[in-house]
Each structure stands twice: as C-alpha cells, then as structure tokens.
Amino acid sequence: MTKRLFNLVLCVALLLISISSTAFSEPASPDQPSITLEDGTNHIVDLINQESQDNKLMIFTRSYGTTTKPPLVPTTEAIITNDIVTAIYTNSTNGTYIPANGYVISGTGNKAPLISGFKIGDSITTSFPISVYPAQYFTVNEEIVPITQVNAGRGAADIVLYLPEYGPATKTNPWGMEITVDGGSVTRIATMTQDTSGNWLDNNSSIPASGYVLSIQAESPFFAKLNGTVRIGDAVELNMNNEVLVEASKVGYDALNPRTREDNPGGWDDGSNEPYPGHRGTDQLIIYDNSYGAATGTNPWGYEVVVNSEGKVTQVSGNNSTIPAGGYVISGHGVKASWLSEHVSIGSSFKLLTDKKQTLFLFTPESYLDKAQIGIDAAKQKLILSKQQFLDINYNGMEQQITSAQAALVDLKSQIAQGDFASFTVQFAELNARVEKASFMGYESRTVDHRSIWIRPKETNLGQVQQHIAKLHALNINSIYLETWWNGFTIYPTSHPLAAQNPIYGGFDVLNAYITEAKKAGIEVHAWVENFLVGVGSMAGPVRSLKPEWSMISRQGHDYQDVPLYNTQYYFLNPVRPEVRDFVSEIYKELLQKYKVDGLHLDYIRYPDAGDYTNDFGYDSYTRNLFKQKHGADPIDLHPGDNLWQAWVDFRKNTINEFVYRISSEAKKLKPDIRVSAAVWPNYVNGPEFMHQEPKDWIAKNYIDQLFPMSYHPDASSVATDSLNSVALANNKALIVIGVGTNLGLTKEMLLKQINESVAVGVSGSALFEFESLFGNEYDKALLAGLYSKPAIVPDKDVLTSFKTIISEMQRKIKQIYVPLNGMDNDKKYVKELEQLEKSWKDKKSAGKDAKEALKKIEKLLERIESDRALNIEVKKRMAADLNYLETIILVYVSKAAH
C-alpha cells in the first residue's frame, strides 16, 4: 500500500466550501461544488456530509463518520482514493466504508445511474479541497505530512519518525532535513549544510527524551515544501493511529510482452546491440503474461509483482519471476521498482488498463482478507513441504500459528460483513504477524552456525553498550565484527603519534566495553579494520594531514576517490610505501597487544574501484618510479591492452597480497589462536584487475580463516550464486560467511531466503550489514522466529565441540523427525554409526590424528547413506548435508593445523 499522501486536486474555485456543515441544492452558479469525471463532464454535488436524500449526488468524508448509512432508496456509491474510483457498491446493506484518505460519492434515485457508470480505475476530481489523512502523519503550518517509517533507516523519499527508544540520535546522512519537536513545538531544524571545507554535514539530530525527530529525505516532495518554511517555535501535531483501509494507485507501463527492439526501444542496449534481460530498461515498467514464456528473464536489479489468474497479487519482490497461467508479472526497474515496492502489497487487486497503457492496483478491506488467506495458504504449503523434506523445524508451533491466523480471519470476515471497522487494522496486524511468523518458522536453525553482525559503534557509555549486547544476545548472535579502525581513527585510546581516538567517544573506551560485555554474553568480538582507508569526507584521521605525501593518487592527480552515490570523497593511503604498511601494522599490533579480541577482520583490503580506468589509482611519484625501475615504463602511460598493463595490475595486486601475508602472520605470531578474516567483493573474476583484490591467493596460502563475500543484492539467487562461487574458491581452506544487506530495504522473507539458500550451498553462516538497519527494520523478529531461533556456536571457535554438536544434532533428528515421519525404519543403525564417528575424535590433544580419522569415517558413512535403498531420498539429502558441513569444518581445521 502507498505511503504517499493523497491530496485531491484544488480546482479553480472562487469560494471555499465548509465540508462539515453546508448542504447544497441544484445551483445555477458555476462556483458550486462539482466533480469532474474522466470524460471531462462536470456534475454538481448536491449535498456534502448531510443525511441522504432521494435523487441527489452526495459526497461523504470521514467528517461524517466511518460508513454511510444503509440506504432507504435505490443507491449506488463509489469509494474514491487518490482521485481514483476504488470500489463501487449498490444498495449496500450496511452502508459504504468512508476512507480517511478519500471519500465516498453517493447517488440516489435518478443520480444512481451516474455512479453505476463509473469504472474501477476511473479518475475523478473535485472542484474543492478535501482533507485526506494517511495512516500516520504530522501537521505543521496546516500541511499534512505522511510518516512512512518509524525508528527505521531513512531511505529514498522516506519521512521517518524517530522516538526516544530508537537511541540518542537519528544517525542519518546529510541528504534531507530534520525537525526536532519537544512539547509540541519545533526546537531545532537540521537541513543539508556544508562546513567551511565544503563537506556535507550529517543531519544526525539528537532525539529529545520527551519528544521526537521528524526526518524528511530529500527526494520526498515534502522536503521542498518544508525546507525553509518551518521555523523554530512552529506547532506540530502528531497522529499515529489513523485508520487507512483503502488505497488506489495507477502508473503507466512501457511495454507488454516486449520481444523486439521495436516493441520497447528503451529495453535495448545499444552498446551491445542486444536487449537488456527481459527487455527491461532503465526506470521502466514492463508487463508480462504467460504468452511471453515461463519466466520474465530479468536481472536482479529490479522489483517484480506476481498476479494470479484471479487478479490478486500473490508475491512481491524478486526478479526473473515465474509467470502464472492466466496471470501477470509486473516488473519494474529503478524508479518504477521503487514505485512497485511502495504501492503494492500482497492481496492487492490488479487491473491492466491497456487503453490508457496504465496499471491499476487497489487495496480495500477485502484485500486484507485476500492477503491473509494468501499468506495462510502459503504457510500451509510450506508446512506440508517441510514435512516432506524432513526439515528440522517446530511443526507444532507452525501449525498453531496457522490455526490461530485462520480463526482470526473468520472474525475479520464477519466484521467486514457487518460494516464494523473499529480496530480493524490493529486486529489485522495481529493476524498478519501470526501468518508471517508461521512462514518464518519454516526455516531451519542450525546449532553450529556463524551468526555475525557488523557494527559501527557509536555508544559513549557502558549502559548503551550493555543495551546493544543484550539485544544481540536475545537474537542469538554469536560474533560481533566491531569497526575498530575507521576513517583513520581508533575507537580506543591510542598512543600512536599519527593516530587518535575518534572524538565522538569523548574518551570512552568502547572497544573494551564491547569485549567485556560480549564475553559475559558468550559473544565473540572481532576487530573490523579498514587498512588504508583513512578518511571519508570531512571525517579523516590525523595521518592524512600529518603525512600528505602518503596519499594514494589517482590517474587524474587527485588524492581522493569520488563516491557520487554518497556525494563524498574517500581518502586512501598508498600501500606501496613501506612506511605506510609499517604504520598500519603498528596500529594493529597495538590493538592486539592491548585487547583480547577474537579476530582481525580486514575490510577495504584493496585499491579503490578502477571503474573504466580513466581514473584508477597508484600514480604518485614514488609508486611510478618504483614500477619504472622494475619494468622500464611509467605506468601513467599504460592502458588496458598495452604490453605492460598486466604487469601494472599485478604490481598493485601483489602489494595488497603481500600486506595480507604480513598482517596475518604478525597477528598469529602475537596471538596464535586469533582468526583472520576479510570482507571482499565476490566478483572473483574481475576483482583482481578492477580492485587489485585477490582473495583466492590469500586462501590458497592459508592466510585467511574466514571469508566474508559482501553479497548485497535484492534477490536470493544472486546471493546464492555468490555463496556457491565463494565456497568453490575457498576449496575447504577457509569458512565462508555470506554477507547480506539489512540496509537494502529487503522484505523480511527475502532476507531469510538469501541466508537459507546460501546455507544450502555450503556457507558456514551469515553476516548482517548492519546493526542499525537490522533492528530498525525489524529483521530481528523474522530471524528469531526461524533461522536464528536456536542458540548456535561459532563453527571454528572449538572444532571438537562443533564436531560433537553436529553429530548429536543428527542423532536427535533421527529420533525426533526421520523415524516419526517414516523417513527411516528405526533409529538404531545410524545412531550407532554416529556414536562410533563421535568416538573417533577423542580429545583436543589428539586432534590432528583423530580429525583425519573422522574424515575417513564421514566418507564411509556418506557412501552407506547413499546406497541405502530403505532410506527416504529426502532423509538422505538431510543427512548428507549435515555430514558435508561437518566435513568442511574439519577439512578447514586440518588445513590450518598443517600450515
């Protein structure tokens, strides 16, 4: 459903009409209130918010009530929202629902045929203003402003309400404005502002303990309306409980079933003289029916809505969707993808207006029922499939959620039939929460699993750290990757003359606090460090100004990387310089000597993205002279395709490789049990050339224990592909932890699918980017219902414990799932074999020898399972998956032990 405010058009009128109290008879004056239909005809409105009379055209707004009265004479009524005919009723027994964000047009007697002639989707305007109210809004200076999010990350065009429970500040970027309200009045205004150096300053308003902050992103139309017009002291009224049950939205589409360039020129890539995937171009909306083919064939960068043969939306989000028989897929890219995400919900009704080349989506009280039923049916199907696949989930709990939701749906149907809309949205939200939880419960939760989170710490006292650790512990997170060296600052007091603790902490040792509190909760802390990246925008550490000659220089002579996405600059040190490598090494040595961290996590372990090579990096005089001494050519004269171009790529790539070797070796010398990991771009084909990042080399030479591919995609298949490629790259010499983006605005279901499909191809767990968006977007509730429902141990922290835990879990599943669901005749045979496997690894002292013996037994057990004709094929898959995962953990362990 839409988050936008539906203000009806103010047409030319010389007289403002009082909606709540004035009645009208047939007027002769052109200034009387009227409606204009899509065909351009005008019709006088006889009554507004008055009791119904025969042979009249009337308008009812929410000022009249929540429904019109049951008709005493022949009556046809239409619900109008967003200037669109949303629903039409004739002689409705209980009257017609009046939406808060629209109105009802009613025709009686000889005026009823006018309404009967309306078509769903027709446009209608009034000659006078009607105030309409979204579900959540605030008013300031008579402007009604919708609220799109509460205590969440501020995305494009969002208007977010930040309450005190969100934290001390909004943590927002510069691209918007913020209104701080306390005591019902504006106390502070933050807008897009630059400092004296031209750097944009974050909004990041403090949230008053007894007030709130309203944050308006710059792409919202209300930014232009409010920026510069709101003043300190202006009154603000907040309304968070407005009931909105009806929505209607129309948007034009670009093509229906495009197959050629002529069908859709915008879907053609002139550079390659080929169509874009699915013939879907930039910012386009494409319609597909099943005459097009089995699926849309689109790439991951979009958003799709699936409509069944009954015209109901059954699925949202994703790409390359299967096209249902008799239905449609509506596929958007760019701004049209955003439009679909914002306006369309499961349960919406869809109409294709081919004569206008438009799509129409409607959401009515009946749509709530459709959405609930679609969700219940999907949860039932998932439950059936889960049993067929012998998944390790809470079947009883899932069934209880479905049963409870089904009973609540019956109650809601009765309410609608009786025209009772009091607390309807609240009751539906409770029903929908049950449906969603039932679906989320359909995902397995492993007890040996990386559950990782990236955190940029902003806490300034122990209490704040304790609150955050408590939230992570409740979510069964077992490892924190804490940003410890970022923008050229440490998060702890440092004695290094070229570094400093970030001033935002006011001297508070946030690293020590995290380590101490996380240890109490049984959570690991890894130091997330950013190597040669020492500044972003105006926030840059001391080393940048103290050692300007250390800067990395671009081909164009700049000492920064332009990052248009954030309208800022990134500043890197030059890793070719020995003194730069020494400096970063010294920072890490101090860190590891002072603090008991569980790991060192390397990020930005690369050069800036080369793009098209018109402005790649490494062109300071020191680096150029060094390369020239070795190869006899100045690299600034080299370009892709030149004889020495690959030598120049390798020169920079090997610089990074050798630094990884050094840091890993130094870290393990200081702390033999420390784990070294790296966050990388998962394009392993182009990464070595574009970013001079070669993780395959680090893993092959055993310098990396865990690899974190940052797979920030809107779909699940792309993330699964990155996971599969990363597992193959690691080749059992490192564990793969897939990084997924909670900051991307994914649906909860999509986030769970991304992780689940990655687990299926062999990753050791997931890493969530990042803390604020995880909780702000309430992904924690979805994860805790399924994937993270059980506490889990870190796979490579104590491999012997992981070994015994996985075997114990396999024995439990045999007894509690496989045998009771008739996937296995009895539990004795395989339980005994698993007991023998567990005994093959006696203790940590004999780990090296016993681990290899355990691997032999695992292989034999896999062969026996595969050849067992009495064993259900799905049970074979489940047992093989567990044994393969166990095998990977042991193989990585053996690889490290031999190094």
GROMACS .gro file of C-alpha atoms in nm, residues 374-672:
model
  299
  374ILE     CA    1  -0.283  -1.600   0.051
  375GLY     CA    2  -0.037  -1.594   0.341
  376ILE     CA    3  -0.217  -1.874   0.527
  377ASP     CA    4  -0.229  -2.090   0.214
  378ALA     CA    5   0.143  -2.030   0.153
  379ALA     CA    6   0.227  -2.119   0.515
  380LYS     CA    7   0.019  -2.439   0.491
  381GLN     CA    8   0.202  -2.537   0.172
  382LYS     CA    9   0.538  -2.463   0.333
  383LEU     CA   10   0.443  -2.681   0.630
  384ILE     CA   11   0.349  -2.971   0.402
  385LEU     CA   12   0.670  -2.934   0.203
  386SER     CA   13   0.876  -2.911   0.522
  387LYS     CA   14   0.741  -3.244   0.641
  388GLN     CA   15   0.806  -3.400   0.303
  389GLN     CA   16   1.165  -3.275   0.325
  390PHE     CA   17   1.202  -3.378   0.693
  391LEU     CA   18   1.317  -3.030   0.791
  392ASP     CA   19   1.422  -2.964   1.148
  393ILE     CA   20   1.159  -2.703   1.238
  394ASN     CA   21   0.894  -2.652   1.504
  395TYR     CA   22   0.599  -2.821   1.330
  396ASN     CA   23   0.359  -2.785   1.623
  397GLY     CA   24   0.439  -2.419   1.669
  398MET     CA   25   0.396  -2.352   1.298
  399GLU     CA   26   0.060  -2.532   1.295
  400GLN     CA   27  -0.056  -2.332   1.597
  401GLN     CA   28   0.026  -2.004   1.424
  402ILE     CA   29  -0.164  -2.111   1.112
  403THR     CA   30  -0.468  -2.228   1.311
  404SER     CA   31  -0.475  -1.909   1.514
  405ALA     CA   32  -0.447  -1.696   1.199
  406GLN     CA   33  -0.728  -1.888   1.029
  407ALA     CA   34  -0.960  -1.829   1.327
  408ALA     CA   35  -0.873  -1.458   1.331
  409LEU     CA   36  -0.950  -1.438   0.959
  410VAL     CA   37  -1.301  -1.573   1.019
  411ASP     CA   38  -1.357  -1.298   1.276
  412LEU     CA   39  -1.234  -1.028   1.036
  413LYS     CA   40  -1.462  -1.153   0.760
  414SER     CA   41  -1.756  -1.123   1.000
  415GLN     CA   42  -1.652  -0.769   1.092
  416ILE     CA   43  -1.643  -0.657   0.731
  417ALA     CA   44  -1.979  -0.818   0.658
  418GLN     CA   45  -2.126  -0.619   0.946
  419GLY     CA   46  -1.954  -0.297   0.844
  420ASP     CA   47  -1.757  -0.293   1.170
  421PHE     CA   48  -1.419  -0.131   1.105
  422ALA     CA   49  -1.334  -0.032   1.462
  423SER     CA   50  -0.981  -0.153   1.541
  424PHE     CA   51  -0.979  -0.345   1.211
  425THR     CA   52  -0.621  -0.257   1.124
  426VAL     CA   53  -0.496  -0.348   1.470
  427GLN     CA   54  -0.664  -0.688   1.453
  428PHE     CA   55  -0.535  -0.747   1.102
  429ALA     CA   56  -0.181  -0.658   1.211
  430GLU     CA   57  -0.205  -0.925   1.482
  431LEU     CA   58  -0.336  -1.177   1.228
  432ASN     CA   59  -0.065  -1.088   0.977
  433ALA     CA   60   0.204  -1.124   1.243
  434ARG     CA   61   0.088  -1.482   1.300
  435VAL     CA   62   0.092  -1.554   0.927
  436GLU     CA   63   0.441  -1.410   0.888
  437LYS     CA   64   0.570  -1.594   1.192
  438ALA     CA   65   0.433  -1.922   1.057
  439SER     CA   66   0.625  -1.862   0.735
  440PHE     CA   67   0.944  -1.760   0.914
  441MET     CA   68   0.924  -2.072   1.130
  442GLY     CA   69   0.960  -2.280   0.815
  443TYR     CA   70   1.336  -2.211   0.807
  444GLU     CA   71   1.579  -2.445   0.985
  445SER     CA   72   1.801  -2.314   1.263
  446ARG     CA   73   2.146  -2.471   1.291
  447THR     CA   74   2.321  -2.501   1.626
  448VAL     CA   75   2.667  -2.474   1.467
  449ASP     CA   76   2.646  -2.156   1.264
  450HIS     CA   77   2.813  -1.822   1.215
  451ARG     CA   78   2.566  -1.555   1.333
  452SER     CA   79   2.763  -1.239   1.268
  453ILE     CA   80   2.687  -0.869   1.272
  454TRP     CA   81   2.886  -0.569   1.150
  455ILE     CA   82   2.866  -0.277   1.393
  456ARG     CA   83   3.000   0.077   1.375
  457PRO     CA   84   2.999   0.161   1.747
  458LYS     CA   85   2.852   0.499   1.837
  459GLU     CA   86   2.800   0.436   2.208
  460THR     CA   87   2.954   0.682   2.451
  461ASN     CA   88   2.888   0.500   2.777
  462LEU     CA   89   2.874   0.149   2.922
  463GLY     CA   90   2.496   0.145   2.956
  464GLN     CA   91   2.447   0.189   2.583
  465VAL     CA   92   2.688  -0.095   2.508
  466GLN     CA   93   2.507  -0.320   2.755
  467GLN     CA   94   2.172  -0.246   2.588
  468HIS     CA   95   2.308  -0.338   2.245
  469ILE     CA   96   2.477  -0.656   2.367
  470ALA     CA   97   2.151  -0.760   2.532
  471LYS     CA   98   1.964  -0.718   2.202
  472LEU     CA   99   2.226  -0.923   2.016
  473HIS     CA  100   2.227  -1.196   2.278
  474ALA     CA  101   1.848  -1.220   2.261
  475LEU     CA  102   1.878  -1.265   1.884
  476ASN     CA  103   2.132  -1.549   1.927
  477ILE     CA  104   2.408  -1.354   1.752
  478ASN     CA  105   2.740  -1.520   1.836
  479SER     CA  106   3.001  -1.293   1.676
  480ILE     CA  107   3.039  -0.917   1.650
  481TYR     CA  108   3.258  -0.755   1.388
  482LEU     CA  109   3.322  -0.422   1.554
  483GLU     CA  110   3.451  -0.134   1.342
  484THR     CA  111   3.769  -0.058   1.533
  485TRP     CA  112   3.988   0.134   1.287
  486TRP     CA  113   3.774   0.355   1.063
  487ASN     CA  114   3.827   0.688   0.887
  488GLY     CA  115   4.181   0.698   1.021
  489PHE     CA  116   4.071   0.689   1.387
  490THR     CA  117   4.074   0.417   1.650
  491ILE     CA  118   3.775   0.357   1.874
  492TYR     CA  119   4.005   0.307   2.175
  493PRO     CA  120   4.265   0.537   2.333
  494THR     CA  121   4.581   0.505   2.124
  495SER     CA  122   4.937   0.614   2.187
  496HIS     CA  123   5.040   0.616   1.822
  497PRO     CA  124   5.160   0.967   1.721
  498LEU     CA  125   4.993   0.951   1.379
  499ALA     CA  126   4.656   0.827   1.506
  500ALA     CA  127   4.394   0.933   1.758
  501GLN     CA  128   4.082   0.800   1.920
  502ASN     CA  129   3.773   0.920   1.736
  503PRO     CA  130   3.647   1.227   1.924
  504ILE     CA  131   3.284   1.107   1.908
  505TYR     CA  132   3.359   0.876   2.203
  506GLY     CA  133   3.470   1.155   2.435
  507GLY     CA  134   3.749   0.932   2.570
  508PHE     CA  135   3.520   0.637   2.641
  509ASP     CA  136   3.690   0.306   2.558
  510VAL     CA  137   3.406   0.150   2.361
  511LEU     CA  138   3.621  -0.143   2.244
  512ASN     CA  139   3.698  -0.251   2.598
  513ALA     CA  140   3.331  -0.219   2.690
  514TYR     CA  141   3.223  -0.437   2.399
  515ILE     CA  142   3.482  -0.705   2.475
  516THR     CA  143   3.389  -0.715   2.843
  517GLU     CA  144   3.012  -0.723   2.793
  518ALA     CA  145   3.019  -0.957   2.494
  519LYS     CA  146   3.228  -1.209   2.685
  520LYS     CA  147   2.961  -1.219   2.957
  521ALA     CA  148   2.703  -1.297   2.688
  522GLY     CA  149   2.918  -1.560   2.517
  523ILE     CA  150   2.962  -1.348   2.204
  524GLU     CA  151   3.290  -1.315   2.013
  525VAL     CA  152   3.432  -0.974   1.923
  526HIS     CA  153   3.641  -0.937   1.607
  527ALA     CA  154   3.820  -0.611   1.531
  528TRP     CA  155   3.690  -0.484   1.196
  529VAL     CA  156   3.966  -0.268   1.045
  530GLU     CA  157   3.980  -0.065   0.725
  531ASN     CA  158   4.351  -0.075   0.646
  532PHE     CA  159   4.445   0.208   0.407
  533LEU     CA  160   4.110   0.394   0.407
  534VAL     CA  161   4.173   0.685   0.644
  535GLY     CA  162   3.902   0.936   0.566
  536VAL     CA  163   3.554   0.993   0.430
  537GLY     CA  164   3.454   1.349   0.352
  538SER     CA  165   3.535   1.579   0.641
  539MET     CA  166   3.597   1.288   0.878
  540ALA     CA  167   3.963   1.193   0.834
  541GLY     CA  168   4.222   1.080   1.084
  542PRO     CA  169   4.536   1.277   1.174
  543VAL     CA  170   4.762   1.077   0.943
  544ARG     CA  171   4.607   1.234   0.633
  545SER     CA  172   4.711   1.587   0.728
  546LEU     CA  173   5.034   1.488   0.902
  547LYS     CA  174   5.157   1.274   0.613
  548PRO     CA  175   5.008   1.413   0.290
  549GLU     CA  176   5.290   1.250   0.089
  550TRP     CA  177   5.148   0.912   0.190
  551SER     CA  178   4.823   0.969   0.000
  552MET     CA  179   4.711   0.740  -0.279
  553ILE     CA  180   4.690   0.940  -0.603
  554SER     CA  181   4.456   0.884  -0.896
  555ARG     CA  182   4.543   0.895  -1.265
  556GLN     CA  183   4.388   1.242  -1.275
  557GLY     CA  184   4.612   1.358  -0.990
  558HIS     CA  185   4.353   1.359  -0.709
  559ASP     CA  186   4.428   1.238  -0.359
  560TYR     CA  187   4.075   1.105  -0.317
  561GLN     CA  188   3.819   0.874  -0.472
  562ASP     CA  189   3.495   1.040  -0.575
  563VAL     CA  190   3.190   0.847  -0.449
  564PRO     CA  191   2.891   1.002  -0.629
  565LEU     CA  192   2.644   0.767  -0.459
  566TYR     CA  193   2.711   0.944  -0.129
  567ASN     CA  194   2.831   1.273  -0.278
  568THR     CA  195   3.155   1.246  -0.086
  569GLN     CA  196   3.523   1.153  -0.117
  570TYR     CA  197   3.721   0.858   0.020
  571TYR     CA  198   4.086   0.907   0.116
  572PHE     CA  199   4.334   0.617   0.099
  573LEU     CA  200   4.697   0.580   0.199
  574ASN     CA  201   4.940   0.440  -0.056
  575PRO     CA  202   5.015   0.075   0.034
  576VAL     CA  203   5.323   0.067  -0.191
  577ARG     CA  204   5.511   0.285   0.057
  578PRO     CA  205   5.689   0.073   0.322
  579GLU     CA  206   5.629   0.340   0.587
  580VAL     CA  207   5.252   0.324   0.519
  581ARG     CA  208   5.248  -0.052   0.561
  582ASP     CA  209   5.452  -0.013   0.881
  583PHE     CA  210   5.208   0.248   1.013
  584VAL     CA  211   4.900   0.029   0.965
  585SER     CA  212   5.087  -0.271   1.107
  586GLU     CA  213   5.175  -0.068   1.417
  587ILE     CA  214   4.811   0.025   1.468
  588TYR     CA  215   4.710  -0.341   1.458
  589LYS     CA  216   4.993  -0.454   1.685
  590GLU     CA  217   4.889  -0.201   1.949
  591LEU     CA  218   4.530  -0.318   1.914
  592LEU     CA  219   4.614  -0.687   1.952
  593GLN     CA  220   4.857  -0.631   2.239
  594LYS     CA  221   4.610  -0.423   2.441
  595TYR     CA  222   4.282  -0.605   2.376
  596LYS     CA  223   4.163  -0.966   2.380
  597VAL     CA  224   3.975  -0.970   2.051
  598ASP     CA  225   3.880  -1.300   1.889
  599GLY     CA  226   3.975  -1.198   1.540
  600LEU     CA  227   4.110  -0.937   1.300
  601HIS     CA  228   3.866  -0.859   1.017
  602LEU     CA  229   4.019  -0.688   0.712
  603ASP     CA  230   3.794  -0.455   0.512
  604TYR     CA  231   3.884  -0.222   0.223
  605ILE     CA  232   4.179  -0.452   0.168
  606ARG     CA  233   4.207  -0.331  -0.188
  607TYR     CA  234   4.257  -0.030  -0.411
  608PRO     CA  235   3.961   0.196  -0.494
  609ASP     CA  236   3.742   0.062  -0.776
  610ALA     CA  237   3.916   0.137  -1.107
  611GLY     CA  238   3.590   0.178  -1.296
  612ASP     CA  239   3.670   0.235  -1.662
  613TYR     CA  240   4.039   0.306  -1.589
  614THR     CA  241   4.015   0.674  -1.678
  615ASN     CA  242   4.087   0.744  -1.312
  616ASP     CA  243   4.236   0.436  -1.147
  617PHE     CA  244   4.488   0.468  -0.861
  618GLY     CA  245   4.857   0.433  -0.785
  619TYR     CA  246   5.005   0.732  -0.971
  620ASP     CA  247   5.206   0.912  -0.705
  621SER     CA  248   5.567   0.976  -0.798
  622TYR     CA  249   5.706   0.716  -0.556
  623THR     CA  250   5.496   0.430  -0.700
  624ARG     CA  251   5.551   0.536  -1.060
  625ASN     CA  252   5.929   0.550  -1.015
  626LEU     CA  253   5.934   0.212  -0.841
  627PHE     CA  254   5.742   0.047  -1.124
  628LYS     CA  255   5.956   0.224  -1.383
  629GLN     CA  256   6.274   0.090  -1.221
  630LYS     CA  257   6.139  -0.266  -1.248
  631HIS     CA  258   5.971  -0.250  -1.589
  632GLY     CA  259   6.117   0.047  -1.773
  633ALA     CA  260   5.784   0.226  -1.826
  634ASP     CA  261   5.588   0.496  -1.645
  635PRO     CA  262   5.252   0.336  -1.553
  636ILE     CA  263   5.065   0.659  -1.619
  637ASP     CA  264   5.130   0.595  -1.988
  638LEU     CA  265   4.982   0.243  -1.970
  639HIS     CA  266   4.624   0.145  -2.053
  640PRO     CA  267   4.431  -0.183  -2.079
  641GLY     CA  268   4.566  -0.383  -2.372
  642ASP     CA  269   4.922  -0.248  -2.354
  643ASN     CA  270   5.205  -0.500  -2.320
  644LEU     CA  271   5.290  -0.398  -1.965
  645TRP     CA  272   4.933  -0.338  -1.850
  646GLN     CA  273   4.903  -0.677  -1.675
  647ALA     CA  274   5.238  -0.618  -1.507
  648TRP     CA  275   5.099  -0.290  -1.370
  649VAL     CA  276   4.783  -0.466  -1.247
  650ASP     CA  277   4.992  -0.740  -1.084
  651PHE     CA  278   5.223  -0.483  -0.923
  652ARG     CA  279   4.931  -0.331  -0.731
  653LYS     CA  280   4.757  -0.663  -0.669
  654ASN     CA  281   5.071  -0.818  -0.523
  655THR     CA  282   5.118  -0.515  -0.299
  656ILE     CA  283   4.784  -0.596  -0.137
  657ASN     CA  284   4.854  -0.969  -0.131
  658GLU     CA  285   5.186  -0.921   0.045
  659PHE     CA  286   5.027  -0.691   0.302
  660VAL     CA  287   4.768  -0.960   0.381
  661TYR     CA  288   5.050  -1.212   0.427
  662ARG     CA  289   5.228  -0.975   0.663
  663ILE     CA  290   4.930  -0.874   0.877
  664SER     CA  291   4.802  -1.230   0.910
  665SER     CA  292   5.147  -1.359   1.007
  666GLU     CA  293   5.203  -1.080   1.259
  667ALA     CA  294   4.860  -1.127   1.414
  668LYS     CA  295   4.906  -1.502   1.458
  669LYS     CA  296   5.253  -1.453   1.599
  670LEU     CA  297   5.111  -1.222   1.864
  671LYS     CA  298   4.801  -1.438   1.921
  672PRO     CA  299   4.827  -1.790   1.779
   0.00000   0.00000   0.00000
